[in-house]
Every structure is written in structure tokens, then in C-alpha cells.
Amino acid sequence: MFAFSIPASAFSDSKEEEEPELLTESAIVVDKSSGLTLFEKNAEQEMYPASLTKMATAIYAIENADLDEKVTVSENARSVEGTRVYLEEGEEVSLEKLVQGLLINSGNDAGVAIAEHLSGSEESFAEDLNEYLEQEVGLEDTNFTNPHGLHDEDHVTTAADLAKLTRYALKDPDFKEYFGAEELDWKGESWETTILSHHRLLLEDKGLTITGGKTGYVEKSGNTLATSAKEDGMEVIVITLKSDSQDIAYSETEKLLDYTFDTIEAPDIPEMEAFSIKGKERAFFKSSSLLNMVN
């Protein structure tokens, strides 16, 4: 059993505000710059990510291929179920366009086309992706079986891993651009339109400085949401998993952003007290006695 003594400095100059109570099953808030976890609820619980998977597929493609490469769409990619960018069999599309369609319009067909182009099949891509996520990104509790997040019992991750993934990916300027894009003009063989981000807060930005986001939903995962936001020089990443509705996912993301930005300021981050338990860094949040993991 561990015994802890909390230094008085951990509470100095703190703002009194109760931590949010959430209906969402799993959630985490991470400071993008330092990696400090500022809030968590069941952050290491195994969960289904749905289309938040596509963040992993996107950054893997960006880092392991030339975005100018041409991809020939297969019948398998064209016929995948769920959200699509309506690719046609035999259509040639740049890898960059597929990554954009994957992140902005959540195209499952774009995900399959990327996977087949990079690894030959979805199954081989899943093996390559998992190795990359473990060795390059440092994820410990993630196993993906496909590039898009359609449900599979073995397709699992955690809020903590997804926050770490988002933080890693946002270091890449191309990913950051696509993750934060509100719209994209799309011209394909069967579809010509302006596609809009599915992330409601990115489009509405209700007084919050939302810098990017990705949505997800399948029945078993519930609503999943990844969001980045910036205020007064501090940028944070919020992951919410298994919300019962979109309204809950968005309102509780807003609640977490308000709580974080109201409670802590960027200059406070380096002053947090940190120590290690079982090899994982932890820190005292200055406005709370809770222990929060650093990823």
C-alpha cells in the first residue's frame, strides 16, 4: 500500500472548482505541450474507438508513404459499409486526398484504400499499424484489426492511448491541417461536393477555440469524440468514449474544456508535482488532490 504526502505548493494559488461529473463512460484531458493529464475518468479502461481509429490510419500513412502517390481503388474498398467518400472501383486518387477524406468526412472506403495500398490487405495493414503504434507512438493498450473502426470485438484501445496518439499526430503539420479542416472541396468520379467536418464544435466553436477534431460512432462503441482546443497559450486534447448520444459527447467535451481552461493556466503546468508509480509518471493537479497520469 502506498502512502502519499501532498506538498502545500500543490494547492497554492489554485481556483476552487469541482471536477465535472460525466455520463460518458471514459474520458481524458491532456495538455498537448507537456503531456500532463489534467482530468481522467476510466482512462485506461478497454474501449471501442469507432472512427477515432482513423487518426491512427492517417498518421501512419503520412509518416510511411508519399502523399503524392496514386492509389487505385479496389472493389473491396468501394463496397465497404458505413460512411464513405463514394470512391469508384478503378478510380485513381492521391494518397493525400484519401487521408483528407478519411479525417474530414470519415470515409471508410478511403481507409480501406489506404490500407490496401500500403500493406496489400486490411489484415496486413492492421499488423503493420499495431507495430507502428506500439514502437513509434508508444501505445500500450491498443489493438486495431482494421483501418476505419467498424466494430470488431478485438478492435480496442483506451482514452489514454487515444490522447497519446492525438498528441503524437498533431506534431505533424499535414495531420494538424487535416484534423483542423472545417471543409474540403471534393471532386471524384461519382461525387462532387464540399464535404464538411463531422465535428460539430469545430464548425460552431461556441466561444471555444477548437483547433481540430474527429468523431466516431458504431452501436457497440457509442459516440466517441476527439477534440483539440487552445486558449491563452494552452492547448489541450479531450477524448470522450461511449457517450449515449452526440449531445452528451459534445456537451461533456465542452464541460471538460471549460473546467480545464477555468481551473489551470499554461504557466501552472511546469509547477505541477510529479512522481512515478509502477513505472508511470503521475502528477498533482494544483486545484485538486486527485492524482493524474502523465502520458
PDB file of C-alpha atoms in Angstrom:
ATOM      1  CA  MET A   1       0.000   0.000   0.000  1.00  0.00           C
ATOM      2  CA  PHE A   2       1.266   3.454  -0.958  1.00  0.00           C
ATOM      3  CA  ALA A   3       1.227   6.464   1.364  1.00  0.00           C
ATOM      4  CA  PHE A   4       1.392   9.950  -0.114  1.00  0.00           C
ATOM      5  CA  SER A   5       2.026  13.371   1.377  1.00  0.00           C
ATOM      6  CA  ILE A   6       0.816  16.202  -0.823  1.00  0.00           C
ATOM      7  CA  PRO A   7       3.005  19.306  -0.745  1.00  0.00           C
ATOM      8  CA  ALA A   8       1.305  22.564   0.156  1.00  0.00           C
ATOM      9  CA  SER A   9       2.543  24.034  -3.127  1.00  0.00           C
ATOM     10  CA  ALA A  10       0.253  21.634  -4.949  1.00  0.00           C
ATOM     11  CA  PHE A  11      -2.733  23.671  -3.768  1.00  0.00           C
ATOM     12  CA  SER A  12      -1.330  27.192  -3.763  1.00  0.00           C
ATOM     13  CA  ASP A  13      -2.989  29.780  -5.989  1.00  0.00           C
ATOM     14  CA  SER A  14      -5.500  27.173  -7.139  1.00  0.00           C
ATOM     15  CA  LYS A  15      -9.012  28.028  -8.275  1.00  0.00           C
ATOM     16  CA  GLU A  16     -11.811  26.324  -6.426  1.00  0.00           C
ATOM     17  CA  GLU A  17     -13.906  24.349  -8.878  1.00  0.00           C
ATOM     18  CA  GLU A  18     -15.404  20.894  -8.595  1.00  0.00           C
ATOM     19  CA  GLU A  19     -14.354  18.314 -11.124  1.00  0.00           C
ATOM     20  CA  PRO A  20     -17.059  17.582 -13.701  1.00  0.00           C
ATOM     21  CA  GLU A  21     -19.301  14.573 -13.266  1.00  0.00           C
ATOM     22  CA  LEU A  22     -19.733  12.783 -16.579  1.00  0.00           C
ATOM     23  CA  LEU A  23     -22.252  10.392 -18.083  1.00  0.00           C
ATOM     24  CA  THR A  24     -19.648   9.450 -20.685  1.00  0.00           C
ATOM     25  CA  GLU A  25     -18.043   6.144 -19.694  1.00  0.00           C
ATOM     26  CA  SER A  26     -14.397   7.049 -20.326  1.00  0.00           C
ATOM     27  CA  ALA A  27     -12.677  10.410 -20.783  1.00  0.00           C
ATOM     28  CA  ILE A  28      -9.357  12.188 -20.519  1.00  0.00           C
ATOM     29  CA  VAL A  29      -7.954  15.710 -20.869  1.00  0.00           C
ATOM     30  CA  VAL A  30      -4.258  16.050 -21.709  1.00  0.00           C
ATOM     31  CA  ASP A  31      -2.065  19.125 -22.020  1.00  0.00           C
ATOM     32  CA  LYS A  32      -0.707  18.982 -25.575  1.00  0.00           C
ATOM     33  CA  SER A  33       2.628  20.593 -24.755  1.00  0.00           C
ATOM     34  CA  SER A  34       3.679  18.647 -21.666  1.00  0.00           C
ATOM     35  CA  GLY A  35       1.570  15.507 -21.911  1.00  0.00           C
ATOM     36  CA  LEU A  36       0.219  16.025 -18.390  1.00  0.00           C
ATOM     37  CA  THR A  37      -3.192  14.506 -17.785  1.00  0.00           C
ATOM     38  CA  LEU A  38      -5.430  17.199 -16.319  1.00  0.00           C
ATOM     39  CA  PHE A  39      -8.562  15.086 -15.909  1.00  0.00           C
ATOM     40  CA  GLU A  40      -9.433  11.440 -16.339  1.00  0.00           C
ATOM     41  CA  LYS A  41     -12.324   9.055 -15.899  1.00  0.00           C
ATOM     42  CA  ASN A  42     -11.672   5.372 -16.578  1.00  0.00           C
ATOM     43  CA  ALA A  43      -8.910   6.486 -18.928  1.00  0.00           C
ATOM     44  CA  GLU A  44      -7.186   3.089 -19.002  1.00  0.00           C
ATOM     45  CA  GLN A  45     -10.371   1.062 -19.428  1.00  0.00           C
ATOM     46  CA  GLU A  46     -10.534  -1.026 -22.617  1.00  0.00           C
ATOM     47  CA  MET A  47     -12.988   0.597 -25.043  1.00  0.00           C
ATOM     48  CA  TYR A  48     -14.143   0.501 -28.659  1.00  0.00           C
ATOM     49  CA  PRO A  49     -12.960   3.638 -30.520  1.00  0.00           C
ATOM     50  CA  ALA A  50     -15.125   3.531 -33.683  1.00  0.00           C
ATOM     51  CA  SER A  51     -13.841   6.070 -36.226  1.00  0.00           C
ATOM     52  CA  LEU A  52     -11.252   7.581 -33.887  1.00  0.00           C
ATOM     53  CA  THR A  53      -9.255   4.668 -35.342  1.00  0.00           C
ATOM     54  CA  LYS A  54      -8.858   6.787 -38.467  1.00  0.00           C
ATOM     55  CA  MET A  55      -6.475   9.136 -36.679  1.00  0.00           C
ATOM     56  CA  ALA A  56      -4.050   6.211 -36.418  1.00  0.00           C
ATOM     57  CA  THR A  57      -4.517   5.237 -40.069  1.00  0.00           C
ATOM     58  CA  ALA A  58      -3.962   8.845 -41.141  1.00  0.00           C
ATOM     59  CA  ILE A  59      -0.734   9.491 -39.243  1.00  0.00           C
ATOM     60  CA  TYR A  60       0.632   6.078 -40.252  1.00  0.00           C
ATOM     61  CA  ALA A  61       0.007   6.885 -43.926  1.00  0.00           C
ATOM     62  CA  ILE A  62       1.503  10.368 -43.617  1.00  0.00           C
ATOM     63  CA  GLU A  63       4.682   9.064 -41.971  1.00  0.00           C
ATOM     64  CA  ASN A  64       5.167   5.949 -44.086  1.00  0.00           C
ATOM     65  CA  ALA A  65       4.337   7.000 -47.643  1.00  0.00           C
ATOM     66  CA  ASP A  66       4.444   9.895 -50.101  1.00  0.00           C
ATOM     67  CA  LEU A  67       1.151  11.782 -50.069  1.00  0.00           C
ATOM     68  CA  ASP A  68       1.508  12.363 -53.818  1.00  0.00           C
ATOM     69  CA  GLU A  69       1.328   8.628 -54.513  1.00  0.00           C
ATOM     70  CA  LYS A  70      -1.601   7.485 -56.650  1.00  0.00           C
ATOM     71  CA  VAL A  71      -3.885   4.844 -55.183  1.00  0.00           C
ATOM     72  CA  THR A  72      -6.110   2.621 -57.312  1.00  0.00           C
ATOM     73  CA  VAL A  73      -9.401   1.901 -55.570  1.00  0.00           C
ATOM     74  CA  SER A  74     -10.429  -1.765 -55.298  1.00  0.00           C
ATOM     75  CA  GLU A  75     -13.920  -3.247 -55.350  1.00  0.00           C
ATOM     76  CA  ASN A  76     -13.387  -4.163 -51.705  1.00  0.00           C
ATOM     77  CA  ALA A  77     -12.752  -0.519 -50.788  1.00  0.00           C
ATOM     78  CA  ARG A  78     -15.697   0.694 -52.848  1.00  0.00           C
ATOM     79  CA  SER A  79     -18.154  -1.682 -51.200  1.00  0.00           C
ATOM     80  CA  VAL A  80     -17.246  -1.155 -47.532  1.00  0.00           C
ATOM     81  CA  GLU A  81     -20.210  -0.322 -45.304  1.00  0.00           C
ATOM     82  CA  GLY A  82     -20.768   2.892 -43.371  1.00  0.00           C
ATOM     83  CA  THR A  83     -19.674   6.452 -44.083  1.00  0.00           C
ATOM     84  CA  ARG A  84     -17.980   6.864 -47.459  1.00  0.00           C
ATOM     85  CA  VAL A  85     -16.471   9.417 -49.822  1.00  0.00           C
ATOM     86  CA  TYR A  86     -18.015   7.382 -52.661  1.00  0.00           C
ATOM     87  CA  LEU A  87     -14.890   6.096 -54.345  1.00  0.00           C
ATOM     88  CA  GLU A  88     -15.373   4.030 -57.504  1.00  0.00           C
ATOM     89  CA  GLU A  89     -13.621   0.775 -58.320  1.00  0.00           C
ATOM     90  CA  GLY A  90     -10.594   1.519 -60.509  1.00  0.00           C
ATOM     91  CA  GLU A  91     -10.587   5.221 -59.637  1.00  0.00           C
ATOM     92  CA  GLU A  92      -7.119   6.693 -59.097  1.00  0.00           C
ATOM     93  CA  VAL A  93      -6.853   9.036 -56.123  1.00  0.00           C
ATOM     94  CA  SER A  94      -3.868  10.630 -54.434  1.00  0.00           C
ATOM     95  CA  LEU A  95      -2.956   9.317 -51.010  1.00  0.00           C
ATOM     96  CA  GLU A  96      -3.301  12.855 -49.664  1.00  0.00           C
ATOM     97  CA  LYS A  97      -6.896  13.084 -50.874  1.00  0.00           C
ATOM     98  CA  LEU A  98      -7.687   9.751 -49.246  1.00  0.00           C
ATOM     99  CA  VAL A  99      -6.209  10.884 -45.913  1.00  0.00           C
ATOM    100  CA  GLN A 100      -8.233  14.092 -46.125  1.00  0.00           C
ATOM    101  CA  GLY A 101     -11.424  12.156 -46.905  1.00  0.00           C
ATOM    102  CA  LEU A 102     -10.620   9.791 -44.055  1.00  0.00           C
ATOM    103  CA  LEU A 103     -10.250  12.526 -41.417  1.00  0.00           C
ATOM    104  CA  ILE A 104     -12.686  15.185 -42.622  1.00  0.00           C
ATOM    105  CA  ASN A 105     -15.554  13.043 -43.934  1.00  0.00           C
ATOM    106  CA  SER A 106     -14.705   9.816 -42.061  1.00  0.00           C
ATOM    107  CA  GLY A 107     -14.673   7.777 -45.264  1.00  0.00           C
ATOM    108  CA  ASN A 108     -14.436   4.063 -44.556  1.00  0.00           C
ATOM    109  CA  ASP A 109     -13.728   3.436 -48.231  1.00  0.00           C
ATOM    110  CA  ALA A 110     -10.769   5.821 -48.029  1.00  0.00           C
ATOM    111  CA  GLY A 111      -9.472   3.847 -45.043  1.00  0.00           C
ATOM    112  CA  VAL A 112      -9.628   0.522 -46.887  1.00  0.00           C
ATOM    113  CA  ALA A 113      -7.994   2.036 -49.994  1.00  0.00           C
ATOM    114  CA  ILE A 114      -5.140   3.373 -47.840  1.00  0.00           C
ATOM    115  CA  ALA A 115      -4.697   0.040 -46.062  1.00  0.00           C
ATOM    116  CA  GLU A 116      -4.604  -1.989 -49.281  1.00  0.00           C
ATOM    117  CA  HIS A 117      -2.224   0.460 -50.943  1.00  0.00           C
ATOM    118  CA  LEU A 118       0.244   0.479 -48.054  1.00  0.00           C
ATOM    119  CA  SER A 119       0.130  -3.150 -46.903  1.00  0.00           C
ATOM    120  CA  GLY A 120      -1.718  -5.167 -49.548  1.00  0.00           C
ATOM    121  CA  SER A 121      -4.719  -6.025 -47.388  1.00  0.00           C
ATOM    122  CA  GLU A 122      -6.631  -4.808 -44.351  1.00  0.00           C
ATOM    123  CA  GLU A 123      -5.291  -7.709 -42.301  1.00  0.00           C
ATOM    124  CA  SER A 124      -1.647  -6.971 -43.128  1.00  0.00           C
ATOM    125  CA  PHE A 125      -2.250  -3.284 -42.560  1.00  0.00           C
ATOM    126  CA  ALA A 126      -3.606  -3.961 -39.064  1.00  0.00           C
ATOM    127  CA  GLU A 127      -0.403  -5.843 -38.213  1.00  0.00           C
ATOM    128  CA  ASP A 128       1.765  -3.028 -39.576  1.00  0.00           C
ATOM    129  CA  LEU A 129      -0.328  -0.383 -37.836  1.00  0.00           C
ATOM    130  CA  ASN A 130      -0.218  -2.086 -34.443  1.00  0.00           C
ATOM    131  CA  GLU A 131       3.556  -2.458 -34.642  1.00  0.00           C
ATOM    132  CA  TYR A 132       3.874   1.233 -35.527  1.00  0.00           C
ATOM    133  CA  LEU A 133       1.543   2.343 -32.728  1.00  0.00           C
ATOM    134  CA  GLU A 134       3.488   0.339 -30.163  1.00  0.00           C
ATOM    135  CA  GLN A 135       7.027   1.092 -31.321  1.00  0.00           C
ATOM    136  CA  GLU A 136       6.749   4.641 -32.708  1.00  0.00           C
ATOM    137  CA  VAL A 137       3.842   6.187 -30.808  1.00  0.00           C
ATOM    138  CA  GLY A 138       4.294   4.256 -27.570  1.00  0.00           C
ATOM    139  CA  LEU A 139       0.756   2.921 -27.162  1.00  0.00           C
ATOM    140  CA  GLU A 140       0.454   0.086 -24.652  1.00  0.00           C
ATOM    141  CA  ASP A 141      -3.208  -0.935 -24.612  1.00  0.00           C
ATOM    142  CA  THR A 142      -4.289  -0.700 -28.249  1.00  0.00           C
ATOM    143  CA  ASN A 143      -5.059  -3.423 -30.801  1.00  0.00           C
ATOM    144  CA  PHE A 144      -6.614  -2.440 -34.125  1.00  0.00           C
ATOM    145  CA  THR A 145      -7.965  -5.017 -36.566  1.00  0.00           C
ATOM    146  CA  ASN A 146      -8.963  -2.621 -39.365  1.00  0.00           C
ATOM    147  CA  PRO A 147      -8.192   0.905 -40.668  1.00  0.00           C
ATOM    148  CA  HIS A 148     -11.590   2.511 -40.018  1.00  0.00           C
ATOM    149  CA  GLY A 149     -13.060   1.384 -36.696  1.00  0.00           C
ATOM    150  CA  LEU A 150     -16.040  -0.680 -37.822  1.00  0.00           C
ATOM    151  CA  HIS A 151     -16.831  -2.953 -34.922  1.00  0.00           C
ATOM    152  CA  ASP A 152     -14.704  -5.971 -34.098  1.00  0.00           C
ATOM    153  CA  GLU A 153     -14.537  -7.483 -30.618  1.00  0.00           C
ATOM    154  CA  ASP A 154     -10.735  -7.382 -30.755  1.00  0.00           C
ATOM    155  CA  HIS A 155     -10.537  -3.785 -32.017  1.00  0.00           C
ATOM    156  CA  VAL A 156      -9.842  -1.966 -28.761  1.00  0.00           C
ATOM    157  CA  THR A 157      -7.953   0.908 -27.178  1.00  0.00           C
ATOM    158  CA  THR A 158      -8.181   3.310 -24.223  1.00  0.00           C
ATOM    159  CA  ALA A 159      -8.829   7.015 -23.803  1.00  0.00           C
ATOM    160  CA  ALA A 160      -5.262   7.396 -22.510  1.00  0.00           C
ATOM    161  CA  ASP A 161      -3.813   5.754 -25.617  1.00  0.00           C
ATOM    162  CA  LEU A 162      -6.007   7.832 -27.932  1.00  0.00           C
ATOM    163  CA  ALA A 163      -4.874  11.032 -26.229  1.00  0.00           C
ATOM    164  CA  LYS A 164      -1.255   9.964 -26.635  1.00  0.00           C
ATOM    165  CA  LEU A 165      -1.925   9.145 -30.298  1.00  0.00           C
ATOM    166  CA  THR A 166      -3.581  12.523 -30.920  1.00  0.00           C
ATOM    167  CA  ARG A 167      -0.750  14.370 -29.222  1.00  0.00           C
ATOM    168  CA  TYR A 168       1.811  12.486 -31.320  1.00  0.00           C
ATOM    169  CA  ALA A 169      -0.084  13.025 -34.583  1.00  0.00           C
ATOM    170  CA  LEU A 170      -0.595  16.750 -34.016  1.00  0.00           C
ATOM    171  CA  LYS A 171       3.167  17.243 -34.198  1.00  0.00           C
ATOM    172  CA  ASP A 172       2.880  16.553 -37.929  1.00  0.00           C
ATOM    173  CA  PRO A 173       1.823  19.655 -39.915  1.00  0.00           C
ATOM    174  CA  ASP A 174      -0.165  17.701 -42.515  1.00  0.00           C
ATOM    175  CA  PHE A 175      -2.157  15.804 -39.903  1.00  0.00           C
ATOM    176  CA  LYS A 176      -2.720  19.005 -37.953  1.00  0.00           C
ATOM    177  CA  GLU A 177      -4.061  20.719 -41.083  1.00  0.00           C
ATOM    178  CA  TYR A 178      -6.480  17.918 -41.968  1.00  0.00           C
ATOM    179  CA  PHE A 179      -7.552  17.373 -38.337  1.00  0.00           C
ATOM    180  CA  GLY A 180      -8.460  21.057 -38.097  1.00  0.00           C
ATOM    181  CA  ALA A 181     -10.079  21.432 -41.527  1.00  0.00           C
ATOM    182  CA  GLU A 182     -13.688  22.560 -41.489  1.00  0.00           C
ATOM    183  CA  GLU A 183     -14.397  21.701 -45.117  1.00  0.00           C
ATOM    184  CA  LEU A 184     -12.863  20.303 -48.300  1.00  0.00           C
ATOM    185  CA  ASP A 185     -13.837  20.589 -51.952  1.00  0.00           C
ATOM    186  CA  TRP A 186     -14.147  17.028 -53.220  1.00  0.00           C
ATOM    187  CA  LYS A 187     -14.153  16.053 -56.879  1.00  0.00           C
ATOM    188  CA  GLY A 188     -14.336  12.345 -57.596  1.00  0.00           C
ATOM    189  CA  GLU A 189     -15.653  10.126 -60.362  1.00  0.00           C
ATOM    190  CA  SER A 190     -19.062   9.755 -58.735  1.00  0.00           C
ATOM    191  CA  TRP A 191     -19.205  12.583 -56.191  1.00  0.00           C
ATOM    192  CA  GLU A 192     -18.513  16.292 -56.470  1.00  0.00           C
ATOM    193  CA  THR A 193     -19.303  18.348 -53.391  1.00  0.00           C
ATOM    194  CA  THR A 194     -17.931  20.285 -50.464  1.00  0.00           C
ATOM    195  CA  ILE A 195     -17.507  17.914 -47.549  1.00  0.00           C
ATOM    196  CA  LEU A 196     -17.765  19.320 -44.040  1.00  0.00           C
ATOM    197  CA  SER A 197     -16.082  18.109 -40.881  1.00  0.00           C
ATOM    198  CA  HIS A 198     -18.377  15.893 -38.834  1.00  0.00           C
ATOM    199  CA  HIS A 199     -17.131  17.557 -35.629  1.00  0.00           C
ATOM    200  CA  ARG A 200     -19.877  19.941 -34.538  1.00  0.00           C
ATOM    201  CA  LEU A 201     -17.720  22.028 -32.189  1.00  0.00           C
ATOM    202  CA  LEU A 202     -15.119  22.621 -34.886  1.00  0.00           C
ATOM    203  CA  LEU A 203     -17.839  24.109 -37.093  1.00  0.00           C
ATOM    204  CA  GLU A 204     -19.712  26.013 -34.392  1.00  0.00           C
ATOM    205  CA  ASP A 205     -16.862  26.953 -31.999  1.00  0.00           C
ATOM    206  CA  LYS A 206     -19.214  28.324 -29.313  1.00  0.00           C
ATOM    207  CA  GLY A 207     -16.764  30.752 -27.760  1.00  0.00           C
ATOM    208  CA  LEU A 208     -14.170  27.979 -27.595  1.00  0.00           C
ATOM    209  CA  THR A 209     -11.054  27.957 -29.732  1.00  0.00           C
ATOM    210  CA  ILE A 210     -11.422  24.489 -31.230  1.00  0.00           C
ATOM    211  CA  THR A 211      -8.364  23.586 -33.287  1.00  0.00           C
ATOM    212  CA  GLY A 212      -9.350  20.136 -34.518  1.00  0.00           C
ATOM    213  CA  GLY A 213     -11.454  17.072 -34.022  1.00  0.00           C
ATOM    214  CA  LYS A 214     -12.649  13.628 -35.076  1.00  0.00           C
ATOM    215  CA  THR A 215     -15.939  11.878 -34.410  1.00  0.00           C
ATOM    216  CA  GLY A 216     -16.921   8.236 -34.237  1.00  0.00           C
ATOM    217  CA  TYR A 217     -19.936   6.026 -33.771  1.00  0.00           C
ATOM    218  CA  VAL A 218     -20.863   2.390 -34.001  1.00  0.00           C
ATOM    219  CA  GLU A 219     -23.526   0.785 -31.842  1.00  0.00           C
ATOM    220  CA  LYS A 220     -21.106  -1.051 -29.541  1.00  0.00           C
ATOM    221  CA  SER A 221     -18.824   1.982 -29.048  1.00  0.00           C
ATOM    222  CA  GLY A 222     -21.481   4.627 -28.567  1.00  0.00           C
ATOM    223  CA  ASN A 223     -20.455   8.129 -29.555  1.00  0.00           C
ATOM    224  CA  THR A 224     -16.709   8.779 -29.452  1.00  0.00           C
ATOM    225  CA  LEU A 225     -15.036  12.151 -29.810  1.00  0.00           C
ATOM    226  CA  ALA A 226     -11.505  13.520 -30.068  1.00  0.00           C
ATOM    227  CA  THR A 227     -11.065  17.289 -29.739  1.00  0.00           C
ATOM    228  CA  SER A 228      -8.188  19.741 -29.539  1.00  0.00           C
ATOM    229  CA  ALA A 229      -8.664  23.292 -28.289  1.00  0.00           C
ATOM    230  CA  LYS A 230      -6.471  26.262 -27.436  1.00  0.00           C
ATOM    231  CA  GLU A 231      -6.921  29.175 -25.052  1.00  0.00           C
ATOM    232  CA  ASP A 232      -4.464  31.692 -23.585  1.00  0.00           C
ATOM    233  CA  GLY A 233      -1.439  29.820 -24.850  1.00  0.00           C
ATOM    234  CA  MET A 234      -2.506  26.391 -23.574  1.00  0.00           C
ATOM    235  CA  GLU A 235      -3.674  23.674 -25.958  1.00  0.00           C
ATOM    236  CA  VAL A 236      -5.387  20.547 -24.694  1.00  0.00           C
ATOM    237  CA  ILE A 237      -6.678  17.275 -26.107  1.00  0.00           C
ATOM    238  CA  VAL A 238     -10.004  15.833 -24.947  1.00  0.00           C
ATOM    239  CA  ILE A 239     -11.094  12.250 -25.600  1.00  0.00           C
ATOM    240  CA  THR A 240     -14.579  11.032 -24.682  1.00  0.00           C
ATOM    241  CA  LEU A 241     -15.613   7.408 -25.263  1.00  0.00           C
ATOM    242  CA  LYS A 242     -19.020   5.749 -25.110  1.00  0.00           C
ATOM    243  CA  SER A 243     -21.414   8.636 -24.748  1.00  0.00           C
ATOM    244  CA  ASP A 244     -25.044   7.630 -25.163  1.00  0.00           C
ATOM    245  CA  SER A 245     -25.733  10.469 -27.611  1.00  0.00           C
ATOM    246  CA  GLN A 246     -23.960  13.083 -29.692  1.00  0.00           C
ATOM    247  CA  ASP A 247     -25.418  15.788 -27.472  1.00  0.00           C
ATOM    248  CA  ILE A 248     -23.825  14.210 -24.403  1.00  0.00           C
ATOM    249  CA  ALA A 249     -20.470  13.759 -26.166  1.00  0.00           C
ATOM    250  CA  TYR A 250     -20.358  17.401 -27.235  1.00  0.00           C
ATOM    251  CA  SER A 251     -21.764  18.928 -24.060  1.00  0.00           C
ATOM    252  CA  GLU A 252     -19.401  16.953 -21.849  1.00  0.00           C
ATOM    253  CA  THR A 253     -16.428  17.827 -24.071  1.00  0.00           C
ATOM    254  CA  GLU A 254     -17.386  21.488 -23.664  1.00  0.00           C
ATOM    255  CA  LYS A 255     -17.752  20.951 -19.929  1.00  0.00           C
ATOM    256  CA  LEU A 256     -14.262  19.459 -19.740  1.00  0.00           C
ATOM    257  CA  LEU A 257     -12.785  22.292 -21.785  1.00  0.00           C
ATOM    258  CA  ASP A 258     -14.468  24.935 -19.616  1.00  0.00           C
ATOM    259  CA  TYR A 259     -13.310  23.175 -16.468  1.00  0.00           C
ATOM    260  CA  THR A 260      -9.722  22.859 -17.704  1.00  0.00           C
ATOM    261  CA  PHE A 261      -9.326  26.398 -19.006  1.00  0.00           C
ATOM    262  CA  ASP A 262     -11.083  27.892 -15.958  1.00  0.00           C
ATOM    263  CA  THR A 263      -9.017  25.906 -13.473  1.00  0.00           C
ATOM    264  CA  ILE A 264      -5.485  25.939 -14.796  1.00  0.00           C
ATOM    265  CA  GLU A 265      -3.306  28.285 -16.786  1.00  0.00           C
ATOM    266  CA  ALA A 266      -0.387  27.377 -19.026  1.00  0.00           C
ATOM    267  CA  PRO A 267       2.269  28.806 -16.654  1.00  0.00           C
ATOM    268  CA  ASP A 268       0.993  26.463 -13.916  1.00  0.00           C
ATOM    269  CA  ILE A 269       1.827  23.302 -15.871  1.00  0.00           C
ATOM    270  CA  PRO A 270       5.592  23.165 -15.182  1.00  0.00           C
ATOM    271  CA  GLU A 271       4.941  23.747 -11.465  1.00  0.00           C
ATOM    272  CA  MET A 272       2.957  20.556 -11.009  1.00  0.00           C
ATOM    273  CA  GLU A 273       4.442  17.977  -8.664  1.00  0.00           C
ATOM    274  CA  ALA A 274       5.284  14.676 -10.382  1.00  0.00           C
ATOM    275  CA  PHE A 275       6.330  11.238  -9.195  1.00  0.00           C
ATOM    276  CA  SER A 276       6.207   7.671 -10.505  1.00  0.00           C
ATOM    277  CA  ILE A 277       4.029   4.686  -9.628  1.00  0.00           C
ATOM    278  CA  LYS A 278       4.662   1.323 -11.284  1.00  0.00           C
ATOM    279  CA  GLY A 279       6.748   2.989 -13.972  1.00  0.00           C
ATOM    280  CA  LYS A 280       4.117   5.576 -14.944  1.00  0.00           C
ATOM    281  CA  GLU A 281       4.507   9.266 -14.306  1.00  0.00           C
ATOM    282  CA  ARG A 282       1.842  10.933 -12.213  1.00  0.00           C
ATOM    283  CA  ALA A 283       1.258  14.495 -11.153  1.00  0.00           C
ATOM    284  CA  PHE A 284      -0.664  16.507  -8.581  1.00  0.00           C
ATOM    285  CA  PHE A 285      -3.149  18.799 -10.278  1.00  0.00           C
ATOM    286  CA  LYS A 286      -2.850  22.117  -8.426  1.00  0.00           C
ATOM    287  CA  SER A 287      -6.580  22.588  -7.894  1.00  0.00           C
ATOM    288  CA  SER A 288      -7.264  19.046  -6.741  1.00  0.00           C
ATOM    289  CA  SER A 289      -5.986  16.268  -4.525  1.00  0.00           C
ATOM    290  CA  LEU A 290      -6.540  13.768  -7.328  1.00  0.00           C
ATOM    291  CA  LEU A 291      -3.575  12.018  -8.883  1.00  0.00           C
ATOM    292  CA  ASN A 292      -3.432  12.298 -12.668  1.00  0.00           C
ATOM    293  CA  MET A 293      -1.347  10.260 -15.040  1.00  0.00           C
ATOM    294  CA  VAL A 294       1.155  11.821 -17.418  1.00  0.00           C
ATOM    295  CA  ASN A 295       1.202  10.140 -20.809  1.00  0.00           C
TER     296      ASN A 295
END
